[in-house]
């Protein structure tokens, strides 16, 4: 018997958190991400451990087994493919698709996913710039930097975001900063690390350090 929807949500959360806590994901971090209380998280971790989806070592945290990681990547793949479909073909905005994809990702049909991938042209990245695992769970590595690392006078192209919150995405949309937008750094304010940028043909904008460090870019040589 495969994992339940709730178990899939946990495995996906653990996988994402493992990118910043590679030696072991803290129980508290899982609870914070899923908005759940510690006892609830502990109960589920025991179930996941019994099913051999995770390993848990006291004081070291949680790690995924090979099977747990395989399931997590499968869910992430479906989520990002559905987000791509919703933006490209149903014309949803990039801040509107997460909750819908959260529901669609639990459809258990490998054939549907492969057809969806083919229909979309085998995309490597979703509408937020996140890499889409292939059918074998392989992710194309991306060696990008954040906008705060771009120097005065340099140009870069927006290829993703670190903050997926609706508020942040709507803010970027409101100032015409979306995927594939070319930006030029006009000035860097040493006092607070804010920057002045020009995006395409739009007027100059002042971006805080908090904003610029959450925007993923590629240098435009």
mmCIF file of C-alpha atoms in Angstrom:
data_model
loop_
_atom_site.group_PDB
_atom_site.id
_atom_site.type_symbol
_atom_site.label_atom_id
_atom_site.label_comp_id
_atom_site.label_asym_id
_atom_site.label_seq_id
_atom_site.Cartn_x
_atom_site.Cartn_y
_atom_site.Cartn_z
ATOM 1 C CA UNK A 1 0.000 0.000 0.000
ATOM 2 C CA UNK A 2 1.379 3.394 -1.021
ATOM 3 C CA UNK A 3 1.668 6.499 1.144
ATOM 4 C CA UNK A 4 -1.391 8.556 2.041
ATOM 5 C CA UNK A 5 -1.825 12.166 0.915
ATOM 6 C CA UNK A 6 -0.701 13.362 4.356
ATOM 7 C CA UNK A 7 2.358 11.124 4.284
ATOM 8 C CA UNK A 8 3.250 12.461 0.844
ATOM 9 C CA UNK A 9 3.009 16.018 2.186
ATOM 10 C CA UNK A 10 5.427 15.154 4.991
ATOM 11 C CA UNK A 11 7.926 13.494 2.664
ATOM 12 C CA UNK A 12 7.850 16.471 0.322
ATOM 13 C CA UNK A 13 8.361 18.862 3.239
ATOM 14 C CA UNK A 14 11.281 16.824 4.586
ATOM 15 C CA UNK A 15 12.905 16.751 1.156
ATOM 16 C CA UNK A 16 12.675 20.535 0.782
ATOM 17 C CA UNK A 17 13.973 21.157 4.292
ATOM 18 C CA UNK A 18 16.857 18.734 3.735
ATOM 19 C CA UNK A 19 18.328 21.195 1.233
ATOM 20 C CA UNK A 20 19.072 23.577 4.111
ATOM 21 C CA UNK A 21 19.427 20.928 6.841
ATOM 22 C CA UNK A 22 21.348 18.161 5.024
ATOM 23 C CA UNK A 23 22.546 16.381 8.168
ATOM 24 C CA UNK A 24 19.040 15.900 9.493
ATOM 25 C CA UNK A 25 15.784 17.855 9.429
ATOM 26 C CA UNK A 26 14.560 19.110 12.797
ATOM 27 C CA UNK A 27 11.074 18.068 13.915
ATOM 28 C CA UNK A 28 10.299 21.699 14.727
ATOM 29 C CA UNK A 29 11.166 22.755 11.176
ATOM 30 C CA UNK A 30 8.713 20.222 9.780
ATOM 31 C CA UNK A 31 5.990 21.471 12.124
ATOM 32 C CA UNK A 32 6.670 25.087 11.223
ATOM 33 C CA UNK A 33 6.524 24.384 7.484
ATOM 34 C CA UNK A 34 3.321 22.357 7.692
ATOM 35 C CA UNK A 35 1.802 24.494 10.459
ATOM 36 C CA UNK A 36 1.407 21.502 12.784
ATOM 37 C CA UNK A 37 2.065 20.966 16.489
ATOM 38 C CA UNK A 38 5.086 18.876 17.636
ATOM 39 C CA UNK A 39 3.053 15.898 18.963
ATOM 40 C CA UNK A 40 1.246 15.585 15.626
ATOM 41 C CA UNK A 41 4.541 15.675 13.757
ATOM 42 C CA UNK A 42 6.135 13.113 16.088
ATOM 43 C CA UNK A 43 3.241 10.687 15.580
ATOM 44 C CA UNK A 44 3.535 10.917 11.795
ATOM 45 C CA UNK A 45 7.315 10.531 11.868
ATOM 46 C CA UNK A 46 6.904 7.274 13.740
ATOM 47 C CA UNK A 47 4.513 6.034 11.046
ATOM 48 C CA UNK A 48 6.888 7.099 8.282
ATOM 49 C CA UNK A 49 9.728 5.359 10.085
ATOM 50 C CA UNK A 50 7.696 2.154 10.403
ATOM 51 C CA UNK A 51 7.099 2.244 6.644
ATOM 52 C CA UNK A 52 10.835 2.754 6.011
ATOM 53 C CA UNK A 53 10.286 6.129 4.353
ATOM 54 C CA UNK A 54 12.507 8.013 6.808
ATOM 55 C CA UNK A 55 15.270 7.478 9.335
ATOM 56 C CA UNK A 56 15.211 9.329 12.624
ATOM 57 C CA UNK A 57 18.124 9.698 15.019
ATOM 58 C CA UNK A 58 17.587 11.494 18.323
ATOM 59 C CA UNK A 59 19.308 14.887 18.413
ATOM 60 C CA UNK A 60 20.284 14.457 14.722
ATOM 61 C CA UNK A 61 16.939 14.837 12.995
ATOM 62 C CA UNK A 62 15.137 13.181 10.117
ATOM 63 C CA UNK A 63 16.543 11.952 6.813
ATOM 64 C CA UNK A 64 14.731 10.314 3.916
ATOM 65 C CA UNK A 65 15.426 6.755 2.874
ATOM 66 C CA UNK A 66 15.905 6.069 -0.838
ATOM 67 C CA UNK A 67 12.237 5.126 -1.089
ATOM 68 C CA UNK A 68 11.148 8.233 0.831
ATOM 69 C CA UNK A 69 13.177 10.452 -1.472
ATOM 70 C CA UNK A 70 11.780 8.721 -4.550
ATOM 71 C CA UNK A 71 8.222 9.439 -3.399
ATOM 72 C CA UNK A 72 9.049 13.057 -2.487
ATOM 73 C CA UNK A 73 10.575 13.717 -5.916
ATOM 74 C CA UNK A 74 7.583 12.125 -7.630
ATOM 75 C CA UNK A 75 5.229 14.488 -5.780
ATOM 76 C CA UNK A 76 7.425 17.513 -6.488
ATOM 77 C CA UNK A 77 7.557 16.536 -10.169
ATOM 78 C CA UNK A 78 3.771 16.378 -10.407
ATOM 79 C CA UNK A 79 3.333 19.634 -8.482
ATOM 80 C CA UNK A 80 5.665 21.590 -10.751
ATOM 81 C CA UNK A 81 4.294 20.091 -13.940
ATOM 82 C CA UNK A 82 0.766 21.040 -12.904
ATOM 83 C CA UNK A 83 1.886 24.578 -12.035
ATOM 84 C CA UNK A 84 3.449 24.844 -15.494
ATOM 85 C CA UNK A 85 0.264 23.591 -17.141
ATOM 86 C CA UNK A 86 -1.944 26.007 -15.202
ATOM 87 C CA UNK A 87 0.197 29.030 -16.088
ATOM 88 C CA UNK A 88 0.949 28.137 -19.710
ATOM 89 C CA UNK A 89 -2.432 26.809 -20.771
ATOM 90 C CA UNK A 90 -5.068 28.027 -18.311
ATOM 91 C CA UNK A 91 -3.447 31.470 -17.965
ATOM 92 C CA UNK A 92 -3.295 31.486 -14.184
ATOM 93 C CA UNK A 93 -0.791 33.910 -12.678
ATOM 94 C CA UNK A 94 2.275 32.503 -10.950
ATOM 95 C CA UNK A 95 0.917 33.500 -7.530
ATOM 96 C CA UNK A 96 -2.366 31.598 -8.093
ATOM 97 C CA UNK A 97 -1.226 28.078 -8.908
ATOM 98 C CA UNK A 98 0.367 26.683 -5.748
ATOM 99 C CA UNK A 99 -2.787 25.710 -3.867
ATOM 100 C CA UNK A 100 -4.363 24.134 -6.952
ATOM 101 C CA UNK A 101 -1.207 22.154 -7.702
ATOM 102 C CA UNK A 102 -1.171 21.000 -4.062
ATOM 103 C CA UNK A 103 -4.401 19.155 -4.822
ATOM 104 C CA UNK A 104 -3.484 17.885 -8.288
ATOM 105 C CA UNK A 105 -0.103 16.506 -7.178
ATOM 106 C CA UNK A 106 -1.797 13.652 -5.337
ATOM 107 C CA UNK A 107 -3.441 12.173 -8.437
ATOM 108 C CA UNK A 108 -1.863 8.730 -8.661
ATOM 109 C CA UNK A 109 -1.480 8.076 -12.372
ATOM 110 C CA UNK A 110 1.988 7.647 -13.846
ATOM 111 C CA UNK A 111 0.515 7.567 -17.338
ATOM 112 C CA UNK A 112 -1.203 10.921 -16.816
ATOM 113 C CA UNK A 113 2.017 12.507 -15.554
ATOM 114 C CA UNK A 114 4.037 11.247 -18.515
ATOM 115 C CA UNK A 115 1.375 12.480 -20.944
ATOM 116 C CA UNK A 116 1.345 15.854 -19.170
ATOM 117 C CA UNK A 117 5.140 16.120 -19.369
ATOM 118 C CA UNK A 118 5.077 15.294 -23.085
ATOM 119 C CA UNK A 119 2.225 17.731 -23.735
ATOM 120 C CA UNK A 120 4.189 20.534 -22.066
ATOM 121 C CA UNK A 121 7.320 19.753 -24.091
ATOM 122 C CA UNK A 122 9.322 18.226 -21.229
ATOM 123 C CA UNK A 123 9.951 21.502 -19.344
ATOM 124 C CA UNK A 124 13.006 21.693 -17.103
ATOM 125 C CA UNK A 125 11.688 24.492 -14.875
ATOM 126 C CA UNK A 126 8.292 25.534 -13.491
ATOM 127 C CA UNK A 127 6.743 29.064 -13.544
ATOM 128 C CA UNK A 128 8.704 30.036 -10.419
ATOM 129 C CA UNK A 129 12.007 28.896 -11.900
ATOM 130 C CA UNK A 130 12.188 25.726 -9.791
ATOM 131 C CA UNK A 131 13.668 22.649 -11.506
ATOM 132 C CA UNK A 132 11.250 19.866 -12.459
ATOM 133 C CA UNK A 133 12.537 16.344 -11.703
ATOM 134 C CA UNK A 134 12.372 14.011 -14.703
ATOM 135 C CA UNK A 135 10.595 10.641 -14.602
ATOM 136 C CA UNK A 136 13.661 9.114 -12.916
ATOM 137 C CA UNK A 137 13.820 11.830 -10.261
ATOM 138 C CA UNK A 138 16.864 13.517 -11.823
ATOM 139 C CA UNK A 139 17.027 17.294 -11.402
ATOM 140 C CA UNK A 140 18.979 19.527 -13.763
ATOM 141 C CA UNK A 141 21.487 21.427 -11.621
ATOM 142 C CA UNK A 142 21.264 25.187 -11.792
ATOM 143 C CA UNK A 143 24.156 27.332 -10.687
ATOM 144 C CA UNK A 144 22.473 30.681 -10.354
ATOM 145 C CA UNK A 145 22.947 33.619 -8.045
ATOM 146 C CA UNK A 146 20.602 36.089 -6.404
ATOM 147 C CA UNK A 147 20.004 39.659 -7.527
ATOM 148 C CA UNK A 148 21.787 41.131 -4.505
ATOM 149 C CA UNK A 149 25.030 39.645 -5.887
ATOM 150 C CA UNK A 150 24.831 41.616 -9.143
ATOM 151 C CA UNK A 151 27.106 44.644 -9.224
ATOM 152 C CA UNK A 152 26.365 48.169 -10.342
ATOM 153 C CA UNK A 153 26.195 48.418 -14.134
ATOM 154 C CA UNK A 154 25.670 44.685 -14.665
ATOM 155 C CA UNK A 155 22.653 43.075 -16.297
ATOM 156 C CA UNK A 156 20.897 39.853 -15.343
ATOM 157 C CA UNK A 157 17.804 37.842 -16.254
ATOM 158 C CA UNK A 158 15.250 36.815 -13.628
ATOM 159 C CA UNK A 159 15.017 33.002 -13.690
ATOM 160 C CA UNK A 160 13.386 32.150 -10.360
ATOM 161 C CA UNK A 161 12.435 33.088 -6.826
ATOM 162 C CA UNK A 162 13.300 31.756 -3.405
ATOM 163 C CA UNK A 163 10.196 33.151 -1.739
ATOM 164 C CA UNK A 164 7.046 31.534 -3.178
ATOM 165 C CA UNK A 165 4.578 33.407 -0.990
ATOM 166 C CA UNK A 166 1.575 34.966 -2.704
ATOM 167 C CA UNK A 167 2.473 38.380 -1.273
ATOM 168 C CA UNK A 168 5.987 38.290 -2.722
ATOM 169 C CA UNK A 169 4.892 37.057 -6.150
ATOM 170 C CA UNK A 170 2.146 39.671 -6.369
ATOM 171 C CA UNK A 171 4.647 42.353 -5.404
ATOM 172 C CA UNK A 172 7.060 41.317 -8.161
ATOM 173 C CA UNK A 173 4.189 41.206 -10.648
ATOM 174 C CA UNK A 174 3.160 44.736 -9.646
ATOM 175 C CA UNK A 175 6.606 46.108 -10.455
ATOM 176 C CA UNK A 176 6.960 44.099 -13.693
ATOM 177 C CA UNK A 177 9.560 41.669 -12.373
ATOM 178 C CA UNK A 178 8.583 38.269 -13.757
ATOM 179 C CA UNK A 179 10.454 35.305 -15.234
ATOM 180 C CA UNK A 180 12.783 36.094 -18.150
ATOM 181 C CA UNK A 181 12.743 39.831 -17.381
ATOM 182 C CA UNK A 182 16.117 41.473 -17.947
ATOM 183 C CA UNK A 183 17.179 43.847 -15.198
ATOM 184 C CA UNK A 184 20.094 46.229 -14.961
ATOM 185 C CA UNK A 185 21.503 47.300 -11.612
ATOM 186 C CA UNK A 186 21.697 51.088 -11.725
ATOM 187 C CA UNK A 187 22.997 51.646 -8.222
ATOM 188 C CA UNK A 188 23.818 49.816 -4.985
ATOM 189 C CA UNK A 189 23.133 51.609 -1.697
ATOM 190 C CA UNK A 190 25.880 50.605 0.720
ATOM 191 C CA UNK A 191 23.952 51.770 3.786
ATOM 192 C CA UNK A 192 21.215 49.135 3.660
ATOM 193 C CA UNK A 193 22.281 46.981 0.665
ATOM 194 C CA UNK A 194 19.204 48.048 -1.288
ATOM 195 C CA UNK A 195 19.599 48.397 -5.040
ATOM 196 C CA UNK A 196 18.141 50.501 -7.825
ATOM 197 C CA UNK A 197 17.227 48.486 -10.914
ATOM 198 C CA UNK A 198 15.714 49.083 -14.310
ATOM 199 C CA UNK A 199 13.557 46.240 -15.629
ATOM 200 C CA UNK A 200 13.062 46.231 -19.390
ATOM 201 C CA UNK A 201 11.501 49.485 -20.563
ATOM 202 C CA UNK A 202 10.010 50.306 -17.167
ATOM 203 C CA UNK A 203 11.130 53.090 -14.852
ATOM 204 C CA UNK A 204 13.789 52.545 -12.216
ATOM 205 C CA UNK A 205 12.808 50.739 -9.011
ATOM 206 C CA UNK A 206 14.378 50.623 -5.577
ATOM 207 C CA UNK A 207 14.504 47.088 -4.182
ATOM 208 C CA UNK A 208 15.281 46.254 -0.573
ATOM 209 C CA UNK A 209 17.965 43.724 0.286
ATOM 210 C CA UNK A 210 15.228 41.359 1.493
ATOM 211 C CA UNK A 211 13.608 41.452 -1.944
ATOM 212 C CA UNK A 212 16.776 41.215 -4.032
ATOM 213 C CA UNK A 213 18.167 38.232 -2.095
ATOM 214 C CA UNK A 214 14.975 36.287 -2.898
ATOM 215 C CA UNK A 215 15.214 36.828 -6.663
ATOM 216 C CA UNK A 216 17.260 34.243 -8.586
ATOM 217 C CA UNK A 217 19.038 35.499 -11.691
ATOM 218 C CA UNK A 218 21.557 34.578 -14.343
ATOM 219 C CA UNK A 219 24.161 37.120 -15.336
ATOM 220 C CA UNK A 220 23.551 38.484 -18.817
ATOM 221 C CA UNK A 221 26.988 38.707 -20.347
#
